[in-house]
Tab-separated table of C-alpha atoms and ligand atoms in Angstrom:
chain	number	residue	atom	x	y	z
Z	105	MET	CA	17.789	6.403	22.134
Z	106	SER	CA	18.037	7.846	18.663
Z	107	HIS	CA	17.446	7.602	14.955
Z	108	GLU	CA	19.504	5.018	13.058
Z	109	PRO	CA	21.586	5.870	11.123
Z	110	PRO	CA	22.527	8.702	13.526
Z	111	LEU	CA	22.000	12.313	12.471
Z	112	PRO	CA	24.999	14.250	13.849
Z	113	ALA	CA	25.224	16.843	11.045
Z	114	LEU	CA	21.491	17.455	11.044
Z	115	THR	CA	21.423	17.772	14.825
Z	116	ALA	CA	24.283	20.295	14.756
Z	117	ALA	CA	22.891	22.297	11.837
Z	118	ASP	CA	19.174	22.280	12.556
Z	119	SER	CA	18.114	20.941	15.902
Z	120	GLU	CA	14.523	21.921	15.237
Z	121	VAL	CA	14.187	19.472	12.342
Z	122	ALA	CA	16.450	16.892	13.998
Z	123	ASN	CA	14.247	16.867	17.091
Z	124	LEU	CA	11.165	16.244	14.991
Z	125	VAL	CA	12.839	13.345	13.161
Z	126	GLU	CA	13.968	11.879	16.485
Z	127	ALA	CA	10.463	12.236	17.896
Z	128	GLU	CA	8.997	10.403	14.911
Z	129	ALA	CA	11.576	7.601	15.200
Z	130	ARG	CA	10.624	7.174	18.864
Z	131	ARG	CA	6.913	7.255	18.029
Z	132	GLN	CA	7.423	4.526	15.406
Z	133	HIS	CA	9.203	2.475	18.050
Z	134	ASP	CA	6.624	2.979	20.774
Z	135	LYS	CA	3.522	1.848	18.877
Z	136	ILE	CA	2.209	-1.283	17.245
Z	137	ARG	CA	1.944	0.158	13.773
Z	138	MET	CA	-1.020	-1.418	11.992
Z	139	ILE	CA	-1.760	1.024	9.192
Z	140	ALA	CA	-2.074	-1.409	6.295
Z	141	SER	CA	-0.118	0.724	3.809
Z	142	GLU	CA	2.882	1.260	6.092
Z	143	ASN	CA	6.010	-0.655	7.037
Z	144	TYR	CA	9.519	-0.311	8.449
Z	145	VAL	CA	12.218	-0.105	5.757
Z	146	SER	CA	15.627	-1.589	6.457
Z	147	ARG	CA	18.551	0.540	7.505
Z	148	ALA	CA	20.102	-0.181	4.090
Z	149	VAL	CA	17.042	1.320	2.369
Z	150	LEU	CA	17.203	4.334	4.701
Z	151	GLU	CA	20.878	4.861	3.921
Z	152	ALA	CA	20.329	4.639	0.159
Z	153	THR	CA	17.550	7.216	0.442
Z	154	GLY	CA	19.838	9.697	2.168
Z	155	THR	CA	22.601	9.851	-0.446
Z	156	VAL	CA	24.138	12.326	-2.913
Z	157	LEU	CA	22.062	10.754	-5.671
Z	158	THR	CA	19.499	13.382	-4.660
Z	159	ASN	CA	21.830	15.993	-6.208
Z	160	LYS	CA	21.546	14.729	-9.772
Z	161	TYR	CA	19.139	15.679	-12.555
Z	162	SER	CA	18.568	12.941	-15.140
Z	163	GLU	CA	15.508	13.679	-17.262
Z	164	GLY	CA	15.075	10.939	-19.843
Z	165	TYR	CA	16.101	7.293	-19.738
Z	166	ALA	CA	19.469	5.506	-19.611
Z	167	GLY	CA	21.496	6.346	-22.722
Z	168	ARG	CA	18.978	9.068	-23.714
Z	169	ARG	CA	19.265	11.818	-21.108
Z	170	TYR	CA	18.914	15.563	-21.417
Z	171	TYR	CA	21.818	16.412	-19.092
Z	172	GLU	CA	25.434	15.284	-18.954
Z	173	GLY	CA	27.090	13.336	-16.153
Z	174	GLN	CA	24.873	10.238	-16.184
Z	175	GLN	CA	27.728	7.698	-16.056
Z	176	VAL	CA	26.598	6.426	-12.661
Z	177	ILE	CA	22.899	7.289	-12.649
Z	178	ASP	CA	22.304	5.216	-15.785
Z	179	GLN	CA	23.787	2.232	-13.965
Z	180	VAL	CA	21.627	2.850	-10.883
Z	181	GLU	CA	18.434	3.021	-12.925
Z	182	ASN	CA	19.327	0.021	-15.111
Z	183	LEU	CA	20.159	-2.063	-12.053
Z	184	THR	CA	16.808	-1.169	-10.481
Z	185	ILE	CA	14.943	-2.051	-13.691
Z	186	GLU	CA	16.719	-5.410	-13.995
Z	187	ARG	CA	15.901	-6.250	-10.377
Z	188	ALA	CA	12.244	-5.316	-10.844
Z	189	LYS	CA	12.042	-7.506	-13.956
Z	190	ALA	CA	13.632	-10.421	-12.103
Z	191	VAL	CA	11.562	-10.132	-8.901
Z	192	PHE	CA	8.200	-9.799	-10.682
Z	193	GLY	CA	8.966	-11.683	-13.918
Z	194	VAL	CA	7.934	-8.857	-16.261
Z	195	ASP	CA	9.207	-7.725	-19.691
Z	196	HIS	CA	9.612	-4.077	-18.824
Z	197	ALA	CA	9.739	-1.824	-15.774
Z	198	ASN	CA	9.609	1.949	-15.422
Z	199	VAL	CA	10.979	2.875	-11.997
Z	200	GLN	CA	10.605	6.657	-12.263
Z	201	PRO	CA	7.054	7.413	-11.052
Z	202	TYR	CA	7.191	9.657	-7.994
Z	203	SER	CA	4.502	7.671	-6.204
Z	204	GLY	CA	1.523	5.398	-6.803
Z	205	SER	CA	-0.914	8.124	-7.832
Z	206	PRO	CA	1.341	9.602	-10.551
Z	207	ALA	CA	2.088	6.043	-11.747
Z	208	ASN	CA	-1.630	5.501	-12.334
Z	209	LEU	CA	-1.966	8.909	-14.010
Z	210	ALA	CA	0.794	7.876	-16.428
Z	211	VAL	CA	-1.265	4.816	-17.394
Z	212	TYR	CA	-4.256	7.038	-18.210
Z	213	LEU	CA	-2.027	9.387	-20.196
Z	214	ALA	CA	-0.564	6.481	-22.178
Z	215	LEU	CA	-3.801	4.652	-22.972
Z	216	ALA	CA	-6.823	6.941	-22.718
Z	217	LYS	CA	-8.075	10.405	-23.652
Z	218	PRO	CA	-10.118	12.739	-21.429
Z	219	GLY	CA	-13.767	11.744	-21.634
Z	220	ASP	CA	-12.994	8.072	-22.333
Z	221	THR	CA	-14.729	5.459	-20.253
Z	222	ILE	CA	-12.632	3.706	-17.609
Z	223	MET	CA	-13.648	1.294	-14.873
Z	224	GLY	CA	-12.417	0.767	-11.335
Z	225	MET	CA	-13.550	-0.316	-7.917
Z	226	ALA	CA	-15.602	2.255	-5.988
Z	227	LEU	CA	-13.659	3.912	-3.168
Z	228	PRO	CA	-16.110	2.912	-0.391
Z	229	ASP	CA	-15.867	-0.711	-1.546
Z	230	GLY	CA	-12.069	-0.733	-1.276
Z	231	GLY	CA	-10.869	0.931	-4.489
Z	232	HIS	CA	-8.318	3.746	-4.773
Z	233	LEU	CA	-9.044	7.405	-5.549
Z	234	THR	CA	-7.071	7.142	-8.797
Z	235	HIS	CA	-9.302	4.358	-10.134
Z	236	GLY	CA	-11.890	6.945	-11.149
Z	237	TRP	CA	-13.377	8.102	-7.843
Z	238	THR	CA	-15.448	11.302	-8.033
Z	239	VAL	CA	-13.120	13.746	-6.268
Z	240	SER	CA	-9.997	12.531	-8.120
Z	241	ALA	CA	-8.786	14.031	-11.405
Z	242	THR	CA	-9.356	10.534	-12.806
Z	243	GLY	CA	-13.048	10.763	-11.917
Z	244	LYS	CA	-13.392	14.332	-13.231
Z	245	TRP	CA	-11.535	13.921	-16.541
Z	246	PHE	CA	-12.763	10.454	-17.501
Z	247	ASN	CA	-16.161	8.822	-17.673
Z	248	ALA	CA	-15.560	6.570	-14.711
Z	249	VAL	CA	-17.809	3.603	-14.026
Z	250	ARG	CA	-17.440	1.794	-10.737
Z	251	TYR	CA	-17.911	-1.740	-9.567
Z	252	GLY	CA	-18.142	-2.924	-5.997
Z	253	VAL	CA	-18.491	-5.882	-3.676
Z	254	ARG	CA	-21.523	-8.003	-2.865
Z	255	LYS	CA	-23.234	-7.052	0.364
Z	256	GLU	CA	-23.562	-10.667	1.557
Z	257	THR	CA	-19.974	-11.747	0.839
Z	258	GLY	CA	-17.892	-8.555	0.899
Z	259	ARG	CA	-16.175	-9.880	-2.238
Z	260	VAL	CA	-15.986	-8.386	-5.746
Z	261	ASP	CA	-19.288	-8.766	-7.588
Z	262	PHE	CA	-18.023	-10.209	-10.873
Z	263	ASP	CA	-21.535	-10.339	-12.339
Z	264	GLN	CA	-21.614	-6.576	-11.930
Z	265	VAL	CA	-18.077	-6.177	-13.321
Z	266	ARG	CA	-19.010	-8.209	-16.425
Z	267	GLU	CA	-22.357	-6.478	-16.939
Z	268	LEU	CA	-20.894	-2.972	-16.557
Z	269	ALA	CA	-17.977	-3.833	-18.844
Z	270	ARG	CA	-20.271	-5.167	-21.582
Z	271	GLU	CA	-22.575	-2.172	-21.309
Z	272	GLN	CA	-19.953	0.583	-20.966
Z	273	ARG	CA	-17.000	-0.832	-22.968
Z	274	PRO	CA	-14.284	0.832	-20.832
Z	275	LYS	CA	-10.816	1.372	-22.308
Z	276	LEU	CA	-9.163	0.516	-19.009
Z	277	ILE	CA	-10.226	-1.751	-16.168
Z	278	PHE	CA	-8.419	-1.341	-12.849
Z	279	ALA	CA	-8.125	-4.331	-10.518
Z	280	GLY	CA	-6.832	-3.696	-7.021
Z	281	GLY	CA	-7.428	-1.273	-4.193
Z	282	THR	CA	-6.635	-0.069	-0.719
Z	283	ALA	CA	-9.031	-1.961	1.502
Z	284	ILE	CA	-9.454	-5.386	-0.086
Z	285	PRO	CA	-8.996	-8.177	2.461
Z	286	ARG	CA	-9.260	-10.978	-0.104
Z	287	THR	CA	-7.176	-12.403	-2.953
Z	288	ILE	CA	-7.581	-10.366	-6.129
Z	289	GLU	CA	-8.781	-12.662	-8.899
Z	290	PHE	CA	-6.691	-11.380	-11.773
Z	291	ALA	CA	-7.656	-14.248	-14.121
Z	292	THR	CA	-11.366	-13.412	-13.871
Z	293	PHE	CA	-10.707	-9.715	-14.443
Z	294	ALA	CA	-8.540	-10.640	-17.452
Z	295	GLU	CA	-11.287	-12.756	-18.975
Z	296	ILE	CA	-13.749	-9.863	-18.720
Z	297	ALA	CA	-11.213	-7.347	-20.090
Z	298	ARG	CA	-10.519	-9.629	-23.057
Z	299	GLU	CA	-14.214	-9.990	-23.819
Z	300	VAL	CA	-14.776	-6.218	-24.032
Z	301	ASP	CA	-11.368	-5.363	-25.517
Z	302	ALA	CA	-10.269	-3.342	-22.481
Z	303	VAL	CA	-6.741	-3.132	-21.100
Z	304	LEU	CA	-6.512	-4.638	-17.631
Z	305	VAL	CA	-4.391	-2.657	-15.188
Z	306	ALA	CA	-3.436	-4.499	-12.001
Z	307	ASP	CA	-2.694	-1.977	-9.254
Z	308	ILE	CA	-0.792	-4.064	-6.701
Z	309	ALA	CA	0.298	-1.132	-4.510
Z	310	HIS	CA	-0.854	-2.848	-1.328
Z	311	ILE	CA	0.114	-6.432	-2.100
Z	312	ALA	CA	3.364	-6.033	-4.090
Z	313	GLY	CA	5.426	-7.501	-1.250
Z	314	LEU	CA	3.102	-10.478	-0.987
Z	315	VAL	CA	3.316	-11.037	-4.761
Z	316	ALA	CA	7.126	-10.750	-4.674
Z	317	GLY	CA	7.272	-13.180	-1.768
Z	318	GLY	CA	4.860	-15.706	-3.281
Z	319	ALA	CA	2.077	-15.076	-0.752
Z	320	HIS	CA	-0.433	-13.682	-3.267
Z	321	PRO	CA	-0.958	-14.795	-6.902
Z	322	SER	CA	0.857	-12.673	-9.471
Z	323	PRO	CA	-1.012	-10.610	-12.068
Z	324	VAL	CA	1.732	-11.356	-14.623
Z	325	GLY	CA	0.199	-13.131	-17.600
Z	326	HIS	CA	-3.224	-11.647	-16.796
Z	327	ALA	CA	-2.648	-7.886	-16.744
Z	328	PRO	CA	-0.370	-6.371	-19.406
Z	329	ILE	CA	0.103	-3.324	-17.168
Z	330	ILE	CA	0.937	-3.514	-13.470
Z	331	THR	CA	1.332	-0.459	-11.277
Z	332	THR	CA	2.634	-0.528	-7.744
Z	333	THR	CA	3.961	1.613	-4.973
Z	334	THR	CA	7.260	0.502	-3.495
Z	335	HIS	CA	6.657	1.518	0.133
Z	336	LYS	CA	3.795	-0.660	1.367
Z	337	THR	CA	4.221	-4.432	1.773
Z	338	LEU	CA	7.195	-4.289	-0.646
Z	339	ARG	CA	9.082	-2.436	2.107
Z	340	GLY	CA	11.036	0.035	0.008
Z	341	PRO	CA	11.231	3.855	-0.071
Z	342	ARG	CA	8.223	5.972	-1.037
Z	343	GLY	CA	8.017	5.534	-4.796
Z	344	ALA	CA	6.361	3.519	-7.527
Z	345	MET	CA	6.893	1.384	-10.624
Z	346	ILE	CA	4.941	0.546	-13.751
Z	347	MET	CA	5.625	-2.912	-15.123
Z	348	THR	CA	4.366	-3.920	-18.553
Z	349	ASP	CA	4.338	-6.427	-21.360
Z	350	ALA	CA	6.809	-5.472	-24.109
Z	351	ASP	CA	3.986	-4.046	-26.266
Z	352	TYR	CA	3.227	-1.235	-23.826
Z	353	ALA	CA	6.795	-0.340	-22.799
Z	354	LYS	CA	7.291	2.590	-25.133
Z	355	ASP	CA	3.930	4.258	-24.504
Z	356	ILE	CA	4.266	3.964	-20.738
Z	357	ASP	CA	7.808	5.343	-20.742
Z	358	LYS	CA	6.723	8.308	-22.860
Z	359	ALA	CA	3.789	8.983	-20.543
Z	360	VAL	CA	5.986	9.048	-17.416
Z	361	PHE	CA	8.583	11.248	-19.125
Z	362	PRO	CA	8.089	13.674	-20.799
Z	363	GLY	CA	4.316	13.214	-20.443
Z	364	LEU	CA	3.874	13.696	-16.734
Z	365	GLN	CA	7.111	14.125	-14.830
Z	366	GLY	CA	10.476	15.843	-14.937
Z	367	GLY	CA	13.635	14.432	-13.409
Z	368	PRO	CA	13.436	11.105	-11.593
Z	369	HIS	CA	14.290	10.944	-7.885
Z	370	ASN	CA	17.554	9.038	-8.157
Z	371	HIS	CA	18.103	8.552	-4.425
Z	372	THR	CA	14.685	6.882	-4.345
Z	373	THR	CA	15.551	4.754	-7.387
Z	374	ALA	CA	18.666	3.464	-5.608
Z	375	ALA	CA	16.648	2.665	-2.499
Z	376	ILE	CA	14.094	0.800	-4.636
Z	377	ALA	CA	16.997	-1.274	-5.998
Z	378	VAL	CA	18.035	-2.095	-2.423
Z	379	ALA	CA	14.469	-3.076	-1.482
Z	380	LEU	CA	14.166	-5.260	-4.592
Z	381	GLY	CA	17.484	-6.904	-3.689
Z	382	GLU	CA	16.018	-7.692	-0.271
Z	383	ALA	CA	12.794	-8.947	-1.875
Z	384	SER	CA	14.730	-11.434	-4.001
Z	385	ARG	CA	16.190	-13.216	-0.972
Z	386	PRO	CA	14.633	-16.271	0.733
Z	387	ASP	CA	13.946	-14.510	4.036
Z	388	PHE	CA	11.620	-12.121	2.193
Z	389	ARG	CA	9.441	-15.094	1.242
Z	390	ASP	CA	9.250	-15.922	4.962
Z	391	TYR	CA	8.323	-12.326	5.727
Z	392	ALA	CA	5.545	-12.307	3.090
Z	393	HIS	CA	4.042	-15.572	4.340
Z	394	ASN	CA	4.354	-14.416	7.954
Z	395	VAL	CA	2.460	-11.218	7.116
Z	396	VAL	CA	-0.471	-13.353	5.939
Z	397	ALA	CA	-0.184	-15.814	8.842
Z	398	ASN	CA	-0.262	-12.892	11.291
Z	399	ALA	CA	-3.316	-11.348	9.587
Z	400	LYS	CA	-5.188	-14.668	9.630
Z	401	ALA	CA	-4.342	-15.250	13.305
Z	402	LEU	CA	-5.457	-11.729	14.195
Z	403	ALA	CA	-8.673	-12.088	12.154
Z	404	ASP	CA	-9.486	-15.364	13.951
Z	405	ALA	CA	-8.891	-13.768	17.341
Z	406	LEU	CA	-11.043	-10.742	16.468
Z	407	LEU	CA	-13.867	-12.983	15.194
Z	408	GLU	CA	-13.753	-14.897	18.473
Z	409	ARG	CA	-14.261	-11.586	20.257
Z	410	GLY	CA	-17.365	-10.807	18.221
Z	411	PHE	CA	-15.859	-8.415	15.701
Z	412	ASP	CA	-17.687	-8.194	12.389
Z	413	LEU	CA	-15.059	-8.515	9.631
Z	414	VAL	CA	-15.825	-7.539	6.039
Z	415	SER	CA	-15.824	-10.777	3.974
Z	416	GLY	CA	-15.523	-12.710	7.239
Z	417	GLY	CA	-11.716	-12.682	7.400
Z	418	THR	CA	-8.623	-12.143	5.283
Z	419	ASP	CA	-6.379	-13.752	2.656
Z	420	ASN	CA	-3.676	-11.086	2.793
Z	421	HIS	CA	-2.128	-8.435	5.051
Z	422	LEU	CA	-5.314	-6.525	5.755
Z	423	ILE	CA	-8.458	-6.756	7.856
Z	424	LEU	CA	-11.479	-4.495	7.606
Z	425	ALA	CA	-13.658	-4.474	10.730
Z	426	ASP	CA	-17.164	-2.998	10.879
Z	427	LEU	CA	-17.597	-1.662	14.416
Z	428	THR	CA	-21.371	-1.152	14.212
Z	429	SER	CA	-21.967	-4.189	16.445
Z	430	LYS	CA	-19.490	-2.752	18.981
Z	431	GLU	CA	-21.613	0.408	19.092
Z	432	ILE	CA	-18.817	2.811	18.223
Z	433	GLY	CA	-17.705	4.649	15.067
Z	434	GLY	CA	-14.376	3.914	13.389
Z	435	LYS	CA	-12.938	7.350	14.129
Z	436	PRO	CA	-13.320	7.495	17.922
Z	437	ALA	CA	-12.127	3.874	18.066
Z	438	ALA	CA	-9.006	4.597	15.978
Z	439	GLN	CA	-8.239	7.698	18.058
Z	440	ALA	CA	-8.541	5.811	21.345
Z	441	LEU	CA	-6.450	2.919	20.029
Z	442	ASP	CA	-3.710	5.339	18.952
Z	443	ARG	CA	-3.573	6.725	22.475
Z	444	ALA	CA	-3.325	3.141	23.723
Z	445	GLY	CA	-0.305	2.495	21.467
Z	446	ILE	CA	-2.090	0.748	18.595
Z	447	GLU	CA	-1.928	2.790	15.404
Z	448	LEU	CA	-4.438	2.080	12.644
Z	449	ASN	CA	-6.934	4.057	10.550
Z	450	TYR	CA	-10.664	4.564	10.442
Z	451	ASN	CA	-12.112	3.390	7.147
Z	452	THR	CA	-15.402	3.166	5.299
Z	453	VAL	CA	-16.855	-0.305	4.992
Z	454	PRO	CA	-18.871	-1.394	1.926
Z	455	PHE	CA	-22.458	-0.016	2.069
Z	456	ASP	CA	-21.399	2.226	4.953
Z	457	PRO	CA	-24.368	4.287	6.162
Z	458	ARG	CA	-21.973	6.771	7.819
Z	459	LYS	CA	-19.885	9.536	6.210
Z	460	PRO	CA	-16.305	8.948	4.920
Z	461	PHE	CA	-14.843	11.306	7.556
Z	462	ASP	CA	-16.681	9.440	10.317
Z	463	PRO	CA	-17.185	5.912	8.962
Z	464	SER	CA	-18.173	2.598	10.567
Z	465	GLY	CA	-14.926	0.708	10.221
Z	466	ILE	CA	-11.257	0.379	11.001
Z	467	ARG	CA	-8.589	-1.023	8.693
Z	468	ILE	CA	-5.897	-3.169	10.275
Z	469	GLY	CA	-2.654	-4.288	8.619
Z	470	THR	CA	0.087	-6.695	9.691
Z	471	ALA	CA	3.060	-5.833	7.422
Z	472	ALA	CA	4.909	-3.491	9.788
Z	473	LEU	CA	4.440	-5.629	12.898
Z	474	THR	CA	5.664	-8.653	10.924
Z	475	THR	CA	8.807	-6.777	9.873
Z	476	ARG	CA	9.257	-6.016	13.543
Z	477	GLY	CA	9.206	-9.714	14.366
Z	478	LEU	CA	5.778	-10.229	15.914
Z	479	ARG	CA	4.272	-13.660	15.236
Z	480	PRO	CA	0.866	-15.379	15.110
Z	481	GLU	CA	1.151	-16.228	18.835
Z	482	HIS	CA	1.088	-12.485	19.615
Z	483	GLN	CA	-2.136	-11.864	17.705
Z	484	PRO	CA	-4.655	-13.019	20.361
Z	485	GLN	CA	-3.107	-10.479	22.760
Z	486	ILE	CA	-3.329	-7.715	20.150
Z	487	ALA	CA	-6.986	-8.640	19.521
Z	488	GLU	CA	-7.627	-8.506	23.262
Z	489	TRP	CA	-6.089	-5.013	23.477
Z	490	ILE	CA	-8.137	-3.804	20.496
Z	491	ASP	CA	-11.308	-5.284	22.013
Z	492	ARG	CA	-10.619	-3.852	25.469
Z	493	VAL	CA	-10.039	-0.327	24.130
Z	494	VAL	CA	-12.944	-0.404	21.648
Z	495	THR	CA	-15.401	-1.771	24.203
Z	496	ALA	CA	-14.361	0.696	26.906
Z	497	THR	CA	-14.375	3.658	24.513
Z	498	ALA	CA	-17.902	2.760	23.396
Z	499	ARG	CA	-18.890	3.220	27.071
Z	500	SER	CA	-16.871	6.472	27.301
Z	501	ASP	CA	-14.499	4.727	29.696
Z	502	GLU	CA	-10.986	6.173	29.298
Z	503	SER	CA	-9.431	4.229	32.133
Z	504	VAL	CA	-8.099	1.323	30.052
Z	505	ILE	CA	-6.016	3.465	27.708
Z	506	ASP	CA	-3.040	3.918	30.016
Z	507	THR	CA	-3.021	0.259	31.076
Z	508	VAL	CA	-3.105	-1.021	27.504
Z	509	SER	CA	-0.467	1.489	26.440
Z	510	ALA	CA	1.826	0.239	29.219
Z	511	GLU	CA	1.252	-3.399	28.252
Z	512	VAL	CA	1.951	-2.603	24.589
Z	513	GLY	CA	5.179	-0.845	25.577
Z	514	GLU	CA	6.285	-3.872	27.563
Z	515	LEU	CA	5.848	-6.205	24.575
Z	516	LEU	CA	7.474	-3.850	22.082
Z	517	ALA	CA	10.561	-3.308	24.233
Z	518	GLU	CA	11.641	-6.788	23.146
Z	519	TYR	CA	11.201	-6.053	19.424
Z	520	PRO	CA	13.620	-3.453	18.076
Z	521	ILE	CA	12.918	-1.665	14.791
Z	522	PRO	CA	15.286	-0.672	12.010
Z	523	GLY	CA	15.626	3.100	12.109
Z	524	TYR	CA	15.832	3.509	15.868
Z	525	ALA	CA	18.256	2.438	18.558
Z	526	ALA	CA	16.368	2.039	21.825
O	1252	PLP	C1	-1.446	3.584	-1.995
O	1252	PLP	C2	-2.127	3.328	-3.289
O	1252	PLP	C3	-1.946	4.159	-4.398
O	1252	PLP	C4	-1.305	5.511	-4.328
O	1252	PLP	O1	-0.033	5.582	-3.888
O	1252	PLP	P1	0.558	6.965	-3.347
O	1252	PLP	O2	2.007	6.659	-3.297
O	1252	PLP	O3	-0.075	7.225	-2.029
O	1252	PLP	O4	0.235	8.022	-4.365
O	1252	PLP	C5	-2.518	3.783	-5.607
O	1252	PLP	N1	-3.238	2.647	-5.708
O	1252	PLP	C6	-3.442	1.846	-4.658
O	1252	PLP	C7	-4.234	0.606	-4.836
O	1252	PLP	C8	-2.906	2.158	-3.410
O	1252	PLP	O5	-3.146	1.362	-2.369
């Protein structure tokens, strides 16, 4: 039982770190991982991440670097860019952002000035911190206005988006978020952005893999700027990309470097290329559609068990459940589920009367379990486990945790993961 690829040099040189990595590999094997932003990358992606490309500094862009010795790195970065353009059908891709948050900061730097008005979805309604939420630099340095969802439907309130946009004339409008269980209507956002002369930014961090695999509509043609992480449903290393129409290419590149970052992480760039290669193959389309099929099957099974789902279900990889009717908070439920072998996160729900650190909901994702090979027929059992643990925990009954954990272990033993040899 060990990490794959094996870690002989690390184990010999530093057993303390090696043991921690091994423990994490085992933990990732032993649980049903349902954190909606997580996945299992392939062994090929893992190998690319752990290469000598990490040794190289390459500030600048291919053909215009500030250090010598870029004969190979230029090829790595160009290959990654070409693959991104092909997979998503965009004019231009910058593959250097260190992660999703810096990618969004680069968009602000390219297109807005401190104090400008920008618009994004409110965090408690499903938006991301970097879309102008109060505690984020983007909320402190810009005049951020925030839209949300309708209480009755749990879906984006486009009347509010239009009204706010007309009244506030934002420079940027962000579409996308971290806890949106429904299809993002890029065309409607684009229409509103056009009317008020704002630039629409589609942040597809969560759904990039679904877009690449044809299981969610693409923002291309609606949003001239698209930001994404590469490590969520897209199933690559931790990193990000900014994809743009030709008009914005230069400004975005300048904002990433030298505006915001130094040298790109070339080992990550290579691993992004590998992930994009995987995403261009037919079996990735199957994966993307299976992610959605699994989420829909799980949502149906949870509804049957009386769970209250925000928006009444899901169109994508993600389910948001309000546990108020189960008479338990999201945090104690998530903690008990983790001990039972089901890993997910507590989450605010729209109009949550509770505090963000102790909210009413849990967020449930199906990308990682789909990569692992679980199918819609497994979802009723997963819903039953979630229900059993949540219901018992609400009554302060701890006795089910060990039983569920054992049952989970039995199922997972038949589903190996990349990254660990059981
Ligand atoms: C995850 C996420 C980000 C931030 O990505 P990090 O890599 O965690 O910085 C930005 N926007 C959205 C919508 C996200 O879901």
